[in-house]
PDB file of C-alpha atoms in Angstrom:
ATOM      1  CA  UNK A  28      98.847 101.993 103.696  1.00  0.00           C
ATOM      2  CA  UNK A  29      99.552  99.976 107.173  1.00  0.00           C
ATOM      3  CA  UNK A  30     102.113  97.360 107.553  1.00  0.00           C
ATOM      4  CA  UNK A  31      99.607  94.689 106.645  1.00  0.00           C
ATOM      5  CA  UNK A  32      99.128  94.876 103.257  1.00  0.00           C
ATOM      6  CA  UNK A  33      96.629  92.274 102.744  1.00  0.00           C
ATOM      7  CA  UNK A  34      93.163  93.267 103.335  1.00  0.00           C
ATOM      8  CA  UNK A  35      91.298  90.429 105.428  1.00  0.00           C
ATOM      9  CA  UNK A  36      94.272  89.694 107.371  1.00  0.00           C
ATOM     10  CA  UNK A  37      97.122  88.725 105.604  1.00  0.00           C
ATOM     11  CA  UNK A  38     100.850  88.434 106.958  1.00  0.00           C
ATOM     12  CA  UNK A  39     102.997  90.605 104.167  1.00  0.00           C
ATOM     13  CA  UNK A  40     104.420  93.571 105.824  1.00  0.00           C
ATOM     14  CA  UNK A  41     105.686  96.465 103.921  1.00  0.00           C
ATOM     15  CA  UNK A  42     109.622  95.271 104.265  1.00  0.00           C
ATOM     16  CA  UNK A  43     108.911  92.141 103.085  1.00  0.00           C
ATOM     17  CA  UNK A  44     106.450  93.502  99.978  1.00  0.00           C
ATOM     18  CA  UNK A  45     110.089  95.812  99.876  1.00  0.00           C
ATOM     19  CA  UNK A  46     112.252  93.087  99.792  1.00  0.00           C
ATOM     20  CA  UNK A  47     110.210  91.129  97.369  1.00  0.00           C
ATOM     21  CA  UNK A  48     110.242  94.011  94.869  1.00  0.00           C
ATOM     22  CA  UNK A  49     114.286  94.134  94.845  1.00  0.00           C
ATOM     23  CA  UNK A  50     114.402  90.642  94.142  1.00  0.00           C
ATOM     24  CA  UNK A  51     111.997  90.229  91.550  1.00  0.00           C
ATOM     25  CA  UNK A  52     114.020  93.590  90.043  1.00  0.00           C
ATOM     26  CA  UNK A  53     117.336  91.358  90.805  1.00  0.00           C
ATOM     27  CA  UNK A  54     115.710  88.202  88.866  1.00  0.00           C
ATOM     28  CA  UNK A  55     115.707  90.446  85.520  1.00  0.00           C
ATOM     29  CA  UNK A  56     119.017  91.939  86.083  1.00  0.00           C
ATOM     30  CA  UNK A  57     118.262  95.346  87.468  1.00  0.00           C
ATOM     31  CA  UNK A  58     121.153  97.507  88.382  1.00  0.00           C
ATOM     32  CA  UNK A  59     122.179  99.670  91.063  1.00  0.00           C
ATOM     33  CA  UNK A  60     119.153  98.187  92.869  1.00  0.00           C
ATOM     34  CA  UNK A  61     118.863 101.006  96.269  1.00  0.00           C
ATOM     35  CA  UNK A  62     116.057 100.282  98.713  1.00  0.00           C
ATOM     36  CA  UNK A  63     116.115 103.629 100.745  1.00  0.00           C
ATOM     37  CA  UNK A  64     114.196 104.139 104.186  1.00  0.00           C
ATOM     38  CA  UNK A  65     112.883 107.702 103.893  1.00  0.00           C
ATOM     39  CA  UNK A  66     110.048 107.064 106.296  1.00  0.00           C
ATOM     40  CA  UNK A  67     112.326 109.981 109.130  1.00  0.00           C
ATOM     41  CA  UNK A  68     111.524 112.195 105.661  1.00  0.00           C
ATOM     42  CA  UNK A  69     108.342 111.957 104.337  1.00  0.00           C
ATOM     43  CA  UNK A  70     104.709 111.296 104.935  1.00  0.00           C
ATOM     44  CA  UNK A  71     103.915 109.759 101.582  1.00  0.00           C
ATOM     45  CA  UNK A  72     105.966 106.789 102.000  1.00  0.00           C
ATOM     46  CA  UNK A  73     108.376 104.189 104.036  1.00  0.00           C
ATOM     47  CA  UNK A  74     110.628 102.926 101.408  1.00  0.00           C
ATOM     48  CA  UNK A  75     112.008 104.537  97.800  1.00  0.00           C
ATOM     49  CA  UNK A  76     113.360 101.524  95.728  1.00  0.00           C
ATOM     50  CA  UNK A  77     115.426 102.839  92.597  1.00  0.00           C
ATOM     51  CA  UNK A  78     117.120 100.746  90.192  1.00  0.00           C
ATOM     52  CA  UNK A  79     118.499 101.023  86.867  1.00  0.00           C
ATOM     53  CA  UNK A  80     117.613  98.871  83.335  1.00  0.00           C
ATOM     54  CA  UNK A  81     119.666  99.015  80.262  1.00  0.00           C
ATOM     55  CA  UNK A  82     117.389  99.154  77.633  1.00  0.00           C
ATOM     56  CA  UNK A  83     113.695  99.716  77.032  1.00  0.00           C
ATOM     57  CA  UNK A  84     113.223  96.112  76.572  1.00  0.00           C
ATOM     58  CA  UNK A  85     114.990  95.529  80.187  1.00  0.00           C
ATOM     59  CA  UNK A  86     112.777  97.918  82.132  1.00  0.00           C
ATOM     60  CA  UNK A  87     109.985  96.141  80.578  1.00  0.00           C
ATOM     61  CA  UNK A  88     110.811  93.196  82.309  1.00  0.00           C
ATOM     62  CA  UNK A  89     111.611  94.479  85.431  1.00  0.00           C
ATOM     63  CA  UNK A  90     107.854  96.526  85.752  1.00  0.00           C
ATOM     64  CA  UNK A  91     106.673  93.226  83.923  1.00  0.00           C
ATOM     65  CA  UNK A  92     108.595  90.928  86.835  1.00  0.00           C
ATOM     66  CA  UNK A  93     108.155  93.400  89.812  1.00  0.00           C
ATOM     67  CA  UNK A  94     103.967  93.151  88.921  1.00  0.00           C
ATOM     68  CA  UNK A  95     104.306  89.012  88.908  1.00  0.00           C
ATOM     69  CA  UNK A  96     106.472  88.650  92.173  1.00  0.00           C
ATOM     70  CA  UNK A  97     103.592  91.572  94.138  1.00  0.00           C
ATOM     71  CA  UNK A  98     100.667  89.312  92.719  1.00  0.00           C
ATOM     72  CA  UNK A  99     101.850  86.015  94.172  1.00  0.00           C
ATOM     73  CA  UNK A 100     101.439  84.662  97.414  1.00  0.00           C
ATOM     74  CA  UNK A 101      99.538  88.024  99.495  1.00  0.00           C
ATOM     75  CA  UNK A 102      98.494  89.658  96.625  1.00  0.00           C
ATOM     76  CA  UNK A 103      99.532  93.432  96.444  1.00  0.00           C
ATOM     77  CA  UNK A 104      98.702  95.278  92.932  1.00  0.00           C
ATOM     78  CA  UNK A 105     100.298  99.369  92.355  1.00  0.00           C
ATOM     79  CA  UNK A 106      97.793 101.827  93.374  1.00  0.00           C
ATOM     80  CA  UNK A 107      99.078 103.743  89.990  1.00  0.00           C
ATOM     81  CA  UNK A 108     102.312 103.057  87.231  1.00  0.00           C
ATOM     82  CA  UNK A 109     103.344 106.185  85.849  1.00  0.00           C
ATOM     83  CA  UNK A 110     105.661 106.667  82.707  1.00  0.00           C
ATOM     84  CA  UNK A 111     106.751 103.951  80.160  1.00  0.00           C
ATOM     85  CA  UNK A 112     109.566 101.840  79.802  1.00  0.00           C
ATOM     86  CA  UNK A 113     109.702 103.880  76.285  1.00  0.00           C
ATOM     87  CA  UNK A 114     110.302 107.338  78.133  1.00  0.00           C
ATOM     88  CA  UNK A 115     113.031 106.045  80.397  1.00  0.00           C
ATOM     89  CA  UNK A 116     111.257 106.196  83.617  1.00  0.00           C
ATOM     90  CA  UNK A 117     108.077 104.294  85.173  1.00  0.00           C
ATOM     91  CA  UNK A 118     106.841 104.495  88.837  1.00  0.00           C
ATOM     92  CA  UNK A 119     105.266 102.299  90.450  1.00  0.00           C
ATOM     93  CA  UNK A 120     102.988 103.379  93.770  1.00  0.00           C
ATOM     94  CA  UNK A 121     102.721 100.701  96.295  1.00  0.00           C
ATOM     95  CA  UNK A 122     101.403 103.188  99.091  1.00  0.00           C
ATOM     96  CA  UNK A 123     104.031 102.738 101.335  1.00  0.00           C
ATOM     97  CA  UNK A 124     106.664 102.041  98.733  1.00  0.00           C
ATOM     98  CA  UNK A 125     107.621 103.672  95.664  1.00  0.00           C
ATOM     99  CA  UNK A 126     109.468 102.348  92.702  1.00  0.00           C
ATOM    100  CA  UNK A 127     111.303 104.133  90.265  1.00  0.00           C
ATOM    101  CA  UNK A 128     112.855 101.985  87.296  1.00  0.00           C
ATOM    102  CA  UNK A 129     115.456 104.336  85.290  1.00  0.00           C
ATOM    103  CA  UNK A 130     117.633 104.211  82.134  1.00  0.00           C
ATOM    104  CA  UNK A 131     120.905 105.166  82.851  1.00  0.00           C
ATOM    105  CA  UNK A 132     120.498 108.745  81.595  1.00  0.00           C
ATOM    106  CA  UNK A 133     116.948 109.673  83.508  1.00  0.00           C
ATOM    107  CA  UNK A 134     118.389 108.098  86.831  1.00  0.00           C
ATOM    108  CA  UNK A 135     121.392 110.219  86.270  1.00  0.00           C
ATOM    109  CA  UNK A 136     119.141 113.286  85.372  1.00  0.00           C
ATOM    110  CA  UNK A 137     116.565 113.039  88.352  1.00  0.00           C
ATOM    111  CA  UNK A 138     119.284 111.646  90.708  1.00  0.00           C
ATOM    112  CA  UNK A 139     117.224 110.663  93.228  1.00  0.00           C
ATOM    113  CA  UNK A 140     119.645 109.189  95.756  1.00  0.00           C
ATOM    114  CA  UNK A 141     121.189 112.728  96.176  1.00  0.00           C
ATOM    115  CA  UNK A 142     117.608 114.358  96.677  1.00  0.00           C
ATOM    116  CA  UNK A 143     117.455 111.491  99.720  1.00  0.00           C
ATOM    117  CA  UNK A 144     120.809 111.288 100.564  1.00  0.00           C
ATOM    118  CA  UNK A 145     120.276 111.542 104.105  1.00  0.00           C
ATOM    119  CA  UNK A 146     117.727 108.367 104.011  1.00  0.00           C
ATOM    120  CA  UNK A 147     119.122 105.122 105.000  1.00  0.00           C
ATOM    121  CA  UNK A 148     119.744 102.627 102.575  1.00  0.00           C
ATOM    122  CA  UNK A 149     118.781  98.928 103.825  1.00  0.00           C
ATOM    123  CA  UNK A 150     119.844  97.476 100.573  1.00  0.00           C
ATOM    124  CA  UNK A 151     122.143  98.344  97.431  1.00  0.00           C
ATOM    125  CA  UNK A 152     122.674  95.729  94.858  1.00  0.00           C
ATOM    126  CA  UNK A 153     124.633  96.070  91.625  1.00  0.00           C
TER     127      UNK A 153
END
């Protein structure tokens, strides 16, 4: 997906979609919020955020509050959400920008950041 997100002309880039995401996932308490640049590693995307909820209820909210903050304003909906805040794990595929919204034991399982570890991170919030 190019930078400009919006079709017919609209001004979000995909930082700023990025940046929008980890807030709205800061806003319902996410932890260990990581916004990674793998775009020097892969072809499917610019940006992995991860970030960690403590219950199914949390994660809930945070896909629930992630899908409010990417409708406002330019409005940018997932091009898929896999997985269920009941199985511990749900993606969501902005194009250029992939979420993935863990509970503690599935982000420690899948361990993404050490799968990227050579990816920048532009952002890590606890």
């Amino acid at each position: 997906m190019p930078a400009n997100l919006q079709p017919g002309g609209g001004s979000l880039n995909t930082l700023d979609l990025a940046h929008r995401i980890v807030d709205a996932i800061l806003d319902k308490k996410g932890m260990d919020v990581v916004l990674m640049d793998i775009r020097a590693r892969a072809t499917f995307a610019d940006y992995f955020i991860i970030c960690t909820g403590a219950s199914e209820r949390q994660l809930k909210a945070i896909v629930e509050g992630i899908a409010e903050a990417t409708a406002q304003g330019d409005r940018v909906d997932p091009a898929r959400v896999e997985g269920d805040p009941a199985s511990g794990w749900v993606l969501m595929d902005y194009g250029d920008i992939i979420v993935h919204i863990f509970a503690p034991p599935q982000r420690r399982y899948y361990d993404l950041e050490s799968l990227w570890r050579g990816a920048p991170i532009l952002v890590r919030a606890q």
